[in-house]
mmCIF file of C-alpha atoms in Angstrom:
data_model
loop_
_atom_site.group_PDB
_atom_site.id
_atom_site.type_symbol
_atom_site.label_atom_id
_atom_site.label_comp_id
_atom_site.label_asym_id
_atom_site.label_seq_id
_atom_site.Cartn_x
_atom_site.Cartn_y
_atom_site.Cartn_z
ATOM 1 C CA UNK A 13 23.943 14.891 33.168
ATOM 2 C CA UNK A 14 20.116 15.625 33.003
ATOM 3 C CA UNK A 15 18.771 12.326 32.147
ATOM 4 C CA UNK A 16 16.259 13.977 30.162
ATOM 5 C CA UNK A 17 18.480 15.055 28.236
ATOM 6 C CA UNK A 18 19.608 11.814 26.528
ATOM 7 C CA UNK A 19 15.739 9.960 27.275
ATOM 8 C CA UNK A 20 13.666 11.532 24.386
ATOM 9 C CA UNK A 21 10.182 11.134 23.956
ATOM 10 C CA UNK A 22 8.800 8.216 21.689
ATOM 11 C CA UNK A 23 6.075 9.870 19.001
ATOM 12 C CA UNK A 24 4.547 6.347 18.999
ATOM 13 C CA UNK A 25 3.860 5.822 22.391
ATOM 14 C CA UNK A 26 3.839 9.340 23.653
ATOM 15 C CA UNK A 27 2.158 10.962 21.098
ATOM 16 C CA UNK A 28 -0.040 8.317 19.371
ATOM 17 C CA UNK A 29 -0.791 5.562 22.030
ATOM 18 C CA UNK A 30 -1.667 8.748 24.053
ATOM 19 C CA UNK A 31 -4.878 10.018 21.783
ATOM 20 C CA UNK A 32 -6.228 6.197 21.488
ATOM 21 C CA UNK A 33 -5.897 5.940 25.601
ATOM 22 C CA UNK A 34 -7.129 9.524 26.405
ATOM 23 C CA UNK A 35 -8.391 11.456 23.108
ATOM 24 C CA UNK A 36 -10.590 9.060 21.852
ATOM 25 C CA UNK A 37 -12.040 8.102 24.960
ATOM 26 C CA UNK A 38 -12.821 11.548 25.517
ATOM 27 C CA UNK A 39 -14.592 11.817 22.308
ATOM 28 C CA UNK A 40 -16.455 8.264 22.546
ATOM 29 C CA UNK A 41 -17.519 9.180 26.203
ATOM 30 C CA UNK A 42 -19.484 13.067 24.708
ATOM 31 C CA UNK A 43 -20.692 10.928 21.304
ATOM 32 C CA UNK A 44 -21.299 7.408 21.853
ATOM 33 C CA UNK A 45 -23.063 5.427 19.093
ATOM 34 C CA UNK A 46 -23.111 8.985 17.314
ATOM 35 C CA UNK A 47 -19.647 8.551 16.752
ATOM 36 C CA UNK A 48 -19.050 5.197 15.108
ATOM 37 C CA UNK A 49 -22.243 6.300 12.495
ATOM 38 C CA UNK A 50 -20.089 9.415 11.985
ATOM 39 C CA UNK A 51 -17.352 6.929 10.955
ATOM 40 C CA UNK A 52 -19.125 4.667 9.180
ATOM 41 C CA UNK A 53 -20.845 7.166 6.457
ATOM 42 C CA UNK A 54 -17.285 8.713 6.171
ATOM 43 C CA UNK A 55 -16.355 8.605 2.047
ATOM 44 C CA UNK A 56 -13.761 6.669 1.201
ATOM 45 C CA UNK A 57 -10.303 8.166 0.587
ATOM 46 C CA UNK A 58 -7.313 7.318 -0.532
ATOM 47 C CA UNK A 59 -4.529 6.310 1.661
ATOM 48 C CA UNK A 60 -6.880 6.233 4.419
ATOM 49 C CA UNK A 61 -8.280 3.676 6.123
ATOM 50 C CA UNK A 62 -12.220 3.464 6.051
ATOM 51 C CA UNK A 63 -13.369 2.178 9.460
ATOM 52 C CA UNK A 64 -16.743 0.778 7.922
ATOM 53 C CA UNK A 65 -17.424 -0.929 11.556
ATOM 54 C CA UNK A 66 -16.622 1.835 13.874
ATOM 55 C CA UNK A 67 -13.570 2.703 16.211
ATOM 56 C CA UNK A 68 -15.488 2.438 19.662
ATOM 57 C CA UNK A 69 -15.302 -1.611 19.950
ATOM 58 C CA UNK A 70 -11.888 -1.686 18.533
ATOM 59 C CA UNK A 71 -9.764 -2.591 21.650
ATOM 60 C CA UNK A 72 -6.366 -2.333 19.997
ATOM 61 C CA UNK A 73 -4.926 -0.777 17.104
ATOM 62 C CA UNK A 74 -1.528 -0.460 14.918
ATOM 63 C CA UNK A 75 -0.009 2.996 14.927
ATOM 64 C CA UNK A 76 -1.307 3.156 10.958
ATOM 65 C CA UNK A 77 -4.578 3.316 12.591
ATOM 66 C CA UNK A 78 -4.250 5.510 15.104
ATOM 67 C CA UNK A 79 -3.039 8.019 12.611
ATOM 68 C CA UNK A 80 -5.966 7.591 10.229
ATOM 69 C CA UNK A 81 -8.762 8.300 13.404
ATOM 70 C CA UNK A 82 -5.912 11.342 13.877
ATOM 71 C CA UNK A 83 -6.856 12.551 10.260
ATOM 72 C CA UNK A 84 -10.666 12.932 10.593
ATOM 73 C CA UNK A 85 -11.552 12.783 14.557
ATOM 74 C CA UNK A 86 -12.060 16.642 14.562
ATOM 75 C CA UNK A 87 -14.669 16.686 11.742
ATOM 76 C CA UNK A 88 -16.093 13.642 13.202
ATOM 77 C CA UNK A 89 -16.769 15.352 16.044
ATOM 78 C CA UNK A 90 -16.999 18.769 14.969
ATOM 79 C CA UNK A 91 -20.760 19.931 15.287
ATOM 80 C CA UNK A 92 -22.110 17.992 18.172
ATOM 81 C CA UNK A 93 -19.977 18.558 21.147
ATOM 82 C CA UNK A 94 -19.519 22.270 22.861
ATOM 83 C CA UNK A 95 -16.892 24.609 20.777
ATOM 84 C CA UNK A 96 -14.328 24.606 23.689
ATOM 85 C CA UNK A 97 -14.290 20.804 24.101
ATOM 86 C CA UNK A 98 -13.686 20.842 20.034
ATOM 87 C CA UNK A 99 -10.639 23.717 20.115
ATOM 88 C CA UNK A 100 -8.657 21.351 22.920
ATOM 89 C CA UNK A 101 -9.056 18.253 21.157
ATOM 90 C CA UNK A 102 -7.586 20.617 17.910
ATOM 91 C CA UNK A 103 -5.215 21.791 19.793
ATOM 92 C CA UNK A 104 -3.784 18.487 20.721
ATOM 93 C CA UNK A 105 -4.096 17.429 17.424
ATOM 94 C CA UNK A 106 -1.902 19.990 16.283
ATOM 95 C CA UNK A 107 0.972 19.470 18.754
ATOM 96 C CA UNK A 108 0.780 15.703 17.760
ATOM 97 C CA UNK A 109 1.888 16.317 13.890
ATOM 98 C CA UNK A 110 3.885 19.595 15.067
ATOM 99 C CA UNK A 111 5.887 17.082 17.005
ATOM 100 C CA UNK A 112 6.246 14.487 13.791
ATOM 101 C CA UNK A 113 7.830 17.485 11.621
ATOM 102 C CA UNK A 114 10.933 16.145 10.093
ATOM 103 C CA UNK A 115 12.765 19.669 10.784
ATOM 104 C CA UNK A 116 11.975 22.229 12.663
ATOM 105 C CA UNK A 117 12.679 26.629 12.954
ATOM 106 C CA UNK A 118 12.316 28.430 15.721
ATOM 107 C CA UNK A 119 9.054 29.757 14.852
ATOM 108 C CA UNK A 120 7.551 26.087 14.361
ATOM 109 C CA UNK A 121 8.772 25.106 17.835
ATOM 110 C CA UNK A 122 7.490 28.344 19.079
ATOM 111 C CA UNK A 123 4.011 27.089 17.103
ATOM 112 C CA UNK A 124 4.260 23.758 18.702
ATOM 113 C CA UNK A 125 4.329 24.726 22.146
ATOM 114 C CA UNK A 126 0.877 27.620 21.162
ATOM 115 C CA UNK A 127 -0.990 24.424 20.462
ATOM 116 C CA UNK A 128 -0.011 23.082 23.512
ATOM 117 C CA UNK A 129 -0.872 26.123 25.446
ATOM 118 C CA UNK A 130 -3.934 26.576 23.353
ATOM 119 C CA UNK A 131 -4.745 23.378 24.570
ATOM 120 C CA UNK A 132 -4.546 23.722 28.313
ATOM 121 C CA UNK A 133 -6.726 27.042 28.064
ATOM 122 C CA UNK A 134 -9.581 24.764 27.220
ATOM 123 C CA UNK A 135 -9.728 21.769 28.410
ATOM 124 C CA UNK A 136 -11.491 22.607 31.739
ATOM 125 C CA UNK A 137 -14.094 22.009 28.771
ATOM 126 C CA UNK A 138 -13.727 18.454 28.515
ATOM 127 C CA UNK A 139 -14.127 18.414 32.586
ATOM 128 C CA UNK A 140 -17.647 20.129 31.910
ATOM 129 C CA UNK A 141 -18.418 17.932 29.600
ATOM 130 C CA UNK A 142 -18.257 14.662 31.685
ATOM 131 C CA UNK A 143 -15.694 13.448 29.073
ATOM 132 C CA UNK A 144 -12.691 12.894 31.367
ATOM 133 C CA UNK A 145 -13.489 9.601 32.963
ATOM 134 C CA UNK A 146 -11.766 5.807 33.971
ATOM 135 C CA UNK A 147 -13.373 2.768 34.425
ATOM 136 C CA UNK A 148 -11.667 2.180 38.595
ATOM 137 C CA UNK A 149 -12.503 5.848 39.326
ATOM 138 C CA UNK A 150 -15.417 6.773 37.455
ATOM 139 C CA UNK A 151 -15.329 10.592 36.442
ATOM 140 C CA UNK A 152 -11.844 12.994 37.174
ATOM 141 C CA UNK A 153 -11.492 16.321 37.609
ATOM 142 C CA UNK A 154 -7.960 16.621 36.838
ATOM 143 C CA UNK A 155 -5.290 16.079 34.173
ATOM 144 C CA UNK A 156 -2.779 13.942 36.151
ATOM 145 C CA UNK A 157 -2.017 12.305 33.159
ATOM 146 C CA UNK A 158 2.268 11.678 32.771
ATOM 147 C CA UNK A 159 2.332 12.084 28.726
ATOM 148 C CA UNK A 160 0.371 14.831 28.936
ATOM 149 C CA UNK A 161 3.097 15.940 31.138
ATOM 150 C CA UNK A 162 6.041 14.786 29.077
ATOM 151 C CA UNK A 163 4.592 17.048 26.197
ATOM 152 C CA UNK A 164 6.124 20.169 28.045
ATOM 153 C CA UNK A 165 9.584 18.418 27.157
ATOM 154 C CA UNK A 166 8.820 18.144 23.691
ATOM 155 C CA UNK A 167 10.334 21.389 22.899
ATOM 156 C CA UNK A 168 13.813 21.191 24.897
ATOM 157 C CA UNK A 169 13.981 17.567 23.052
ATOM 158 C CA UNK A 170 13.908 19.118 20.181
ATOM 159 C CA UNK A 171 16.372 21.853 20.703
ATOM 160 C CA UNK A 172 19.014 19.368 22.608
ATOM 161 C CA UNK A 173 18.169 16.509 19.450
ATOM 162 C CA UNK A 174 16.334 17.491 16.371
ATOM 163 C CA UNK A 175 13.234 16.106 15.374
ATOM 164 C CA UNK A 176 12.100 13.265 17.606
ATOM 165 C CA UNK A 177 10.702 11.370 14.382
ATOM 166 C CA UNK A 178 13.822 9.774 14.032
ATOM 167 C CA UNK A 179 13.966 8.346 17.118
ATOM 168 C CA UNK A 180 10.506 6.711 16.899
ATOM 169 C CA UNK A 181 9.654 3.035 17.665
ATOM 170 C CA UNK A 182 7.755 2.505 14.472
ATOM 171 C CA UNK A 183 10.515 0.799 12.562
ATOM 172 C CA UNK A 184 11.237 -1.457 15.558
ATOM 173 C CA UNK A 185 7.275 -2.438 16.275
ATOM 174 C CA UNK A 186 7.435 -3.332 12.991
ATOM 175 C CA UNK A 187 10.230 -5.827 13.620
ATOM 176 C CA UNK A 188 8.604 -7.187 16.222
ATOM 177 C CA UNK A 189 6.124 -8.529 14.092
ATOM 178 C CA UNK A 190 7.994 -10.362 11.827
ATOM 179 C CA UNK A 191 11.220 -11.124 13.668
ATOM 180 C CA UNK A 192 9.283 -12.474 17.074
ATOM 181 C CA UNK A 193 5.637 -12.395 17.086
ATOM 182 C CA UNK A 194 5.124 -13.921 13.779
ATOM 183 C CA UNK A 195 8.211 -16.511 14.143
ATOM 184 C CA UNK A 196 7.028 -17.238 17.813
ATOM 185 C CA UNK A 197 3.907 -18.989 16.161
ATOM 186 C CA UNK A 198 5.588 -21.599 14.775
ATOM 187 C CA UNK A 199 7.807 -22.915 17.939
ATOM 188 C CA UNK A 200 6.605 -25.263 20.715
ATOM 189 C CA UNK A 201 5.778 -22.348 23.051
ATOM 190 C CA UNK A 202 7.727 -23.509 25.863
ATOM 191 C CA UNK A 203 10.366 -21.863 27.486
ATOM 192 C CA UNK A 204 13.224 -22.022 25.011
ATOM 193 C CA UNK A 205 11.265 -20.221 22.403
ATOM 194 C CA UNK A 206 13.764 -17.422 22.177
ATOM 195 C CA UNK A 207 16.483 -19.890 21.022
ATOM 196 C CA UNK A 208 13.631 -21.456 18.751
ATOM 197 C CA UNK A 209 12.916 -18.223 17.332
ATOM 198 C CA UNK A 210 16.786 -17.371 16.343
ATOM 199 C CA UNK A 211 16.956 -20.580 15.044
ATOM 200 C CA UNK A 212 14.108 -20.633 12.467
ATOM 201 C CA UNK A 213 15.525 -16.646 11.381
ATOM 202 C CA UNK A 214 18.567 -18.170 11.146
ATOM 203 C CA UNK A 215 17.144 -21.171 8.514
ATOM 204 C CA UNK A 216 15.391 -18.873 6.710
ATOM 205 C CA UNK A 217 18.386 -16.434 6.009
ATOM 206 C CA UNK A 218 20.246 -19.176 5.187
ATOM 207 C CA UNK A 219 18.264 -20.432 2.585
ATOM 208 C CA UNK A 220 17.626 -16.829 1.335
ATOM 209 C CA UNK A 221 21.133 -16.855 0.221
ATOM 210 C CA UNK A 222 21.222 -20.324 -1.012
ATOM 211 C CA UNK A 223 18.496 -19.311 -3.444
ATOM 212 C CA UNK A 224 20.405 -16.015 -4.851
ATOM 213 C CA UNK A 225 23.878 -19.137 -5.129
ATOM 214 C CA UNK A 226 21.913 -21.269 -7.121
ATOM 215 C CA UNK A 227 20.256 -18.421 -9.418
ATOM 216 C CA UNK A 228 23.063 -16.758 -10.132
ATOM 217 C CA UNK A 229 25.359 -19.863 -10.971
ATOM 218 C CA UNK A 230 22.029 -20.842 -12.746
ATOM 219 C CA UNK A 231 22.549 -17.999 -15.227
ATOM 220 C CA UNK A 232 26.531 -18.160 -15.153
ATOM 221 C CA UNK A 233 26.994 -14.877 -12.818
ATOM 222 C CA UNK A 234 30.052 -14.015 -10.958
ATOM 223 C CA UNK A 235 29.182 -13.975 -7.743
ATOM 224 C CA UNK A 236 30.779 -10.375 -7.529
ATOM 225 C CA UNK A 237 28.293 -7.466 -6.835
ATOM 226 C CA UNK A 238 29.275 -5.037 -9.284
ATOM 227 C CA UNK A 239 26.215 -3.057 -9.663
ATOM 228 C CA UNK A 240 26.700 0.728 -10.284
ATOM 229 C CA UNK A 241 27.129 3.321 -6.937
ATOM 230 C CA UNK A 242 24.398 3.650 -5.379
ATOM 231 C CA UNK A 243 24.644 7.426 -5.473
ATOM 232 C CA UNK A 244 24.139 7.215 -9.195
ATOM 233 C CA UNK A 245 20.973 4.774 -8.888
ATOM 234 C CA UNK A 246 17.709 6.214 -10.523
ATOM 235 C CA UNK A 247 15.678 4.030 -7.958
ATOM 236 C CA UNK A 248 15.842 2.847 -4.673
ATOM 237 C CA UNK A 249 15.162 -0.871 -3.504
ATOM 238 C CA UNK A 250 17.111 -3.324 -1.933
ATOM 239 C CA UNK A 251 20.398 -4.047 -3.012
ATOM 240 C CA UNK A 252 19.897 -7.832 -3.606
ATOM 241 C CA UNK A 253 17.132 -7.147 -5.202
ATOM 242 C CA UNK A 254 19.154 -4.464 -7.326
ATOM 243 C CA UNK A 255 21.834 -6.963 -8.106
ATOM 244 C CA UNK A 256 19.314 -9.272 -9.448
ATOM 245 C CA UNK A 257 17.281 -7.030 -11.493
ATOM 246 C CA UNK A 258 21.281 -5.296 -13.074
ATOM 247 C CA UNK A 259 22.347 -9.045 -14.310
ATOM 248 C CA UNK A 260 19.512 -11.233 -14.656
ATOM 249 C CA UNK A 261 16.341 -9.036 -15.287
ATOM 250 C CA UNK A 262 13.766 -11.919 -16.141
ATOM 251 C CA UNK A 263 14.572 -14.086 -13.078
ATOM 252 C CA UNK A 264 14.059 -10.991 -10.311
ATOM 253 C CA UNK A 265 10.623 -12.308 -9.200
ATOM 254 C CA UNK A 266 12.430 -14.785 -8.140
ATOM 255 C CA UNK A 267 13.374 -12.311 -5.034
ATOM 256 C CA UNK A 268 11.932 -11.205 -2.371
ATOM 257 C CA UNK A 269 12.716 -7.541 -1.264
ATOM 258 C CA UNK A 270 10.884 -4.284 -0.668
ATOM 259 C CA UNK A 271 8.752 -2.650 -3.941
ATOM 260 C CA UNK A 272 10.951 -0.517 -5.645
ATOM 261 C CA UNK A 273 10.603 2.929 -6.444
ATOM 262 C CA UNK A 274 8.516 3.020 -9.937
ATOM 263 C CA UNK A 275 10.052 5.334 -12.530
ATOM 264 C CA UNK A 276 7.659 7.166 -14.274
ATOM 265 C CA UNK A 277 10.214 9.889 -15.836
ATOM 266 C CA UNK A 278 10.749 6.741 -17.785
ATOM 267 C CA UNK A 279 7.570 5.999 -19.021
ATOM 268 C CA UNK A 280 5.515 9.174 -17.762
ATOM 269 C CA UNK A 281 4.242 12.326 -19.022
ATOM 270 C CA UNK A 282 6.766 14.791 -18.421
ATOM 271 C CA UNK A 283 6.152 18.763 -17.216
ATOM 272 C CA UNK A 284 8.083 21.294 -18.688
ATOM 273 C CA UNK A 285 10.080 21.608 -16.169
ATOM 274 C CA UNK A 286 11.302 17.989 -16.170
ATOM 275 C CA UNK A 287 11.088 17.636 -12.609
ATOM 276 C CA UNK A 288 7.887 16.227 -12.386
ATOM 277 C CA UNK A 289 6.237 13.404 -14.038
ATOM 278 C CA UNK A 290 2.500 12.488 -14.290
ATOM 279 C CA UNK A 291 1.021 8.957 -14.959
ATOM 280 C CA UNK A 292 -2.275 7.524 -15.776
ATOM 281 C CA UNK A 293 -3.673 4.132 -16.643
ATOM 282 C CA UNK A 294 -4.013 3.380 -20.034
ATOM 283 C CA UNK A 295 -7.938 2.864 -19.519
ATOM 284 C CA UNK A 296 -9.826 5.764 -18.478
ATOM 285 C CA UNK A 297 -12.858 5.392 -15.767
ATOM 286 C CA UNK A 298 -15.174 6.910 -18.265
ATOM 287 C CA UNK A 299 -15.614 7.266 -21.634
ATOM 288 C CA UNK A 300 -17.577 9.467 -23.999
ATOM 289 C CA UNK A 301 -18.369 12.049 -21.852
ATOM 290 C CA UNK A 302 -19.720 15.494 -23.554
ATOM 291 C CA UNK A 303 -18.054 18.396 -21.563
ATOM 292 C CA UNK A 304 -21.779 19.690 -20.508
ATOM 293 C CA UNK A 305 -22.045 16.746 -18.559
ATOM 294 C CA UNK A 306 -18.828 17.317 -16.668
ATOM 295 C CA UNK A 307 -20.130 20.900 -16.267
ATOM 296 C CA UNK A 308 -23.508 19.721 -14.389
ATOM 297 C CA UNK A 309 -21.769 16.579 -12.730
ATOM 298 C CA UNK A 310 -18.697 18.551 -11.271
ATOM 299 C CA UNK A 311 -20.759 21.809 -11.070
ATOM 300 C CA UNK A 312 -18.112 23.342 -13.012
ATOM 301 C CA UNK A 313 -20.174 25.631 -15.157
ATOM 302 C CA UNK A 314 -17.081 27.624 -16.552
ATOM 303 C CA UNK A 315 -15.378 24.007 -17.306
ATOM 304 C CA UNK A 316 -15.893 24.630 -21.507
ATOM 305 C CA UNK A 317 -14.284 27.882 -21.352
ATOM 306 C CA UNK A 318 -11.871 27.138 -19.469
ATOM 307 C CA UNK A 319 -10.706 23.504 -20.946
ATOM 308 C CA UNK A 320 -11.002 25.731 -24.888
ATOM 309 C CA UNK A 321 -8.696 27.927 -23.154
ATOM 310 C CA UNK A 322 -6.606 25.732 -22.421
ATOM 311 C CA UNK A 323 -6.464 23.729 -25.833
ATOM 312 C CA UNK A 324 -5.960 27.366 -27.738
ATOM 313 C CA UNK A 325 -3.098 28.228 -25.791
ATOM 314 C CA UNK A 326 -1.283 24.902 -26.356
ATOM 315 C CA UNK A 327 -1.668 24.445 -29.637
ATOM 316 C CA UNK A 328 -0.797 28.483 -30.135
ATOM 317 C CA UNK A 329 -3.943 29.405 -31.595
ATOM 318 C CA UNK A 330 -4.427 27.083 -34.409
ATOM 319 C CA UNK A 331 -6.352 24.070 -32.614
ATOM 320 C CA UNK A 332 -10.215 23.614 -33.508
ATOM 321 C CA UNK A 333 -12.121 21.455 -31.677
ATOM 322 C CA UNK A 334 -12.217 18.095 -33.835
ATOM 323 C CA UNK A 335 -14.325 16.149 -31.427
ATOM 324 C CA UNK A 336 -17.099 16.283 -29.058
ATOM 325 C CA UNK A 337 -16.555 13.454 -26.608
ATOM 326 C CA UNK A 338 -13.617 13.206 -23.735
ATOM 327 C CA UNK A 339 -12.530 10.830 -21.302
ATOM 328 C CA UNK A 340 -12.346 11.159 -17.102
ATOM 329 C CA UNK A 341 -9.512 9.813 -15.006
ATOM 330 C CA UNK A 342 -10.786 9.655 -11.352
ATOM 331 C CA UNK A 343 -7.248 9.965 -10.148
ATOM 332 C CA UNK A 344 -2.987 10.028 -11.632
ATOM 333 C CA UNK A 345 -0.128 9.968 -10.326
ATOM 334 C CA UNK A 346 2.329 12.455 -9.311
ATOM 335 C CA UNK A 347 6.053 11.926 -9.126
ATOM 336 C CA UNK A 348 8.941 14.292 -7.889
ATOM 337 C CA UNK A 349 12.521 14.497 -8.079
ATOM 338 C CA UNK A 350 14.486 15.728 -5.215
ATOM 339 C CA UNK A 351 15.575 19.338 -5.435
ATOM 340 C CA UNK A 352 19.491 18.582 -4.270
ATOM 341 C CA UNK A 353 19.719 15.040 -5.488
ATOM 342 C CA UNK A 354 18.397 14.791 -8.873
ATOM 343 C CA UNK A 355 19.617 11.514 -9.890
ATOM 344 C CA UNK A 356 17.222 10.143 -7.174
ATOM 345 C CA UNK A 357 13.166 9.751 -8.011
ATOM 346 C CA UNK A 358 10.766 9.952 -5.084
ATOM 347 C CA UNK A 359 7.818 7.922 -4.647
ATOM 348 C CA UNK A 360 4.833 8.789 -6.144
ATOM 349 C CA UNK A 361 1.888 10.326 -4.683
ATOM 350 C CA UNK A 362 -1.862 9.594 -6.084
ATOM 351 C CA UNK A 363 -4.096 12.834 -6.924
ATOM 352 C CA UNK A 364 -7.702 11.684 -6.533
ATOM 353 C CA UNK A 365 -11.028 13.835 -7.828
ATOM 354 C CA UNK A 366 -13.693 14.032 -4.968
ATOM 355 C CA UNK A 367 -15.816 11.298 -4.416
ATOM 356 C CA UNK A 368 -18.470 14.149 -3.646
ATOM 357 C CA UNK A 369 -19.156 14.732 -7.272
ATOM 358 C CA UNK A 370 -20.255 11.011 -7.980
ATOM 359 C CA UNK A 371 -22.584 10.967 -4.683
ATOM 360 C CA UNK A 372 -26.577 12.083 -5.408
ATOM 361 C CA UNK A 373 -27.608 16.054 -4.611
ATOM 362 C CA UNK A 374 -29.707 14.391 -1.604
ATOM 363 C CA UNK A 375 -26.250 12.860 0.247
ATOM 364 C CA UNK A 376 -24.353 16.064 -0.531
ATOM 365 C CA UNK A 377 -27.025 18.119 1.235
ATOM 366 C CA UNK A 378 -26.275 15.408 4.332
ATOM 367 C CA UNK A 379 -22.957 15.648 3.935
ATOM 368 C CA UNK A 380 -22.948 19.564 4.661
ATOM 369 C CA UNK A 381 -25.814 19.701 6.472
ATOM 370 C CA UNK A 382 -27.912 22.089 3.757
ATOM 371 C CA UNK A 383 -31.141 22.497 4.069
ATOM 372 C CA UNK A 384 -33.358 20.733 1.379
#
């Protein structure tokens, strides 16, 4: 048998390990200094990270980080290196979250392997450019590079063994953290540490499930597990934790397990289709705003029609206007329910207004490079 059949490529180390050894470096080497500024006046977003030093003196990263660079190194870059050096960096860009898709069709694998294509017909632009360089030979004028090579598999992978994301080495990088690296600190360091390490896991287990004993016969539980299927559970966490939190509700901070899913289709505002639920804090960011000011500070200038609009068709045409003053959210929350499993919730997702519309008119015209 093929070996490559069976050997699939890793997105972590193919795919992301390859832009922070290769892409980045390409992009540091054309921008320089330029480049960590670009970084550093980036706005703040959520569920990104905001690299307020720079990326060029970080020497190593997590994988979280090299996807967050992923998310904004082509409008970092955009607008100061050549047009064909910016479409191959794109390009590659593309095939690296083409390759992440949890499912695929013929015509996306058919799209991942254009951006791939797309990419080789430009990148004799990063050549020109002086980008492609090491520090034992200086500057290259090739791409003998073997993951840029393995990306040609990507495809047959895929056909042979669905998505590669499920064969990634995030989950196990992860445990490598806290089962060995973390663990590792607290041995002697000599050259039993392995059997050190197993030992202090096997302690702390150990006392993990001394501690759910002695709270259950605490409260006078049987120490049978007869929570409800977890088919039929409206939440997912982990099943101690679940236990716990079905027969003794006030003592479950007592456990330590993964956050579970919050149920706002509990506690939320509901749509009308009942499949989605929205949730806000109970204190707004602002208060007593007139809707004129929204109109100039959002430049919204149809915002009053539209938000009377609105209030007249909701209240069918009897609603007047009874106050003058609103409040502002600067972001909610958004939560789902599965479309084939609709006993299950899915995590919620944060909708946040654009920090643009809080900045002055002055950084805005820096932002998009307007004239004054």
């Amino acid at each position: 048998m093929d070996p490559s059949i069976f050997l699939l490529p890793e997105i972590l180390h193919a795919c992301h390990k390859f832009f922070f050894d290769h892409i980045l470096p390409w992009c540091k080497e054309l921008l320089g200094a330029e480049l960590d500024t670009r970084f550093k006046c980036h706005h703040k977003c959520t569920g990104t990270r905001h690299f307020a030093g720079g990326v060029s003196h970080v020497k190593q990263m997590t994988g979280r980080e090299y996807r967050d660079i992923q998310r904004t190194i082509v409008a970092m870059i955009a607008g100061h290196i050549p047009p064909q050096f910016l479409c191959a960096v794109r390009a590659l860009v593309d095939f690296i979250y083409q390759a992440q898709s949890p499912m695929y069709t013929d015509a996306s694998i058919e799209a991942m392997e254009s951006s791939l294509c797309e990419f080789h017909d430009h990148k004799d632009a990063i050549i020109e450019a002086g980008a492609r360089k090491t520090k034992a030979a200086g500057a290259k004028t090739d791409f003998y590079i073997p993951k840029l090579e393995l990306f040609q598999s990507f495809a047959m992978a895929v056909c042979n063994s669905g998505a590669l994301i499920y064969h990634t080495a995030d989950v196990s990088e992860c445990l490598l953290m806290t089962h060995c690296k973390h663990p590792f600190e607290r041995t002697s360091k000599n050259k039993d540490f392995a059997e050190q390490i197993v030992q202090i896991l096997d302690r702390e287990e150990a006392m993990q499930q001394f501690d759910i004993y002695t709270l259950l016969r605490s409260g006078n539980i049987p120490l049978i597990n007869a929570i409800c299927v977890e088919e039929e559970e409206a939440t997912t966490m982990d099943p101690t934790l679940a236990w716990v939190a079905c027969v003794l509700p006030e003592e479950q901070w007592q456990v330590q397990g993964p956050r579970p899913v919050h149920n706002y289709f509990v506690s939320g505002m509901l749509a009308n289709n009942t499949q989605t639920a929205l949730h806000v804090t109970t204190r707004p960011d602002e208060v007593n705003l007139l809707l004129n000011d929204i109109t100039v500070q959002y430049c919204l200038p149809d915002f009053e029609t539209r938000y009377m609009e609105f209030l007249w068709l909701h209240s069918h045409g009897t609603h007047s206007l009874a106050f003058n003053c609103i409040a502002l959210w600067y972001k909610f929350r958004v939560q789902l329910q599965p479309t084939f499993r609709s006993s299950k919730v899915m995590p919620s997702q944060a909708v946040q207004e654009s920090s643009f519309a809080r900045l002055p008119l002055w950084t805005l015209r820096c932002c998009f490079n307007q004239p004054p």
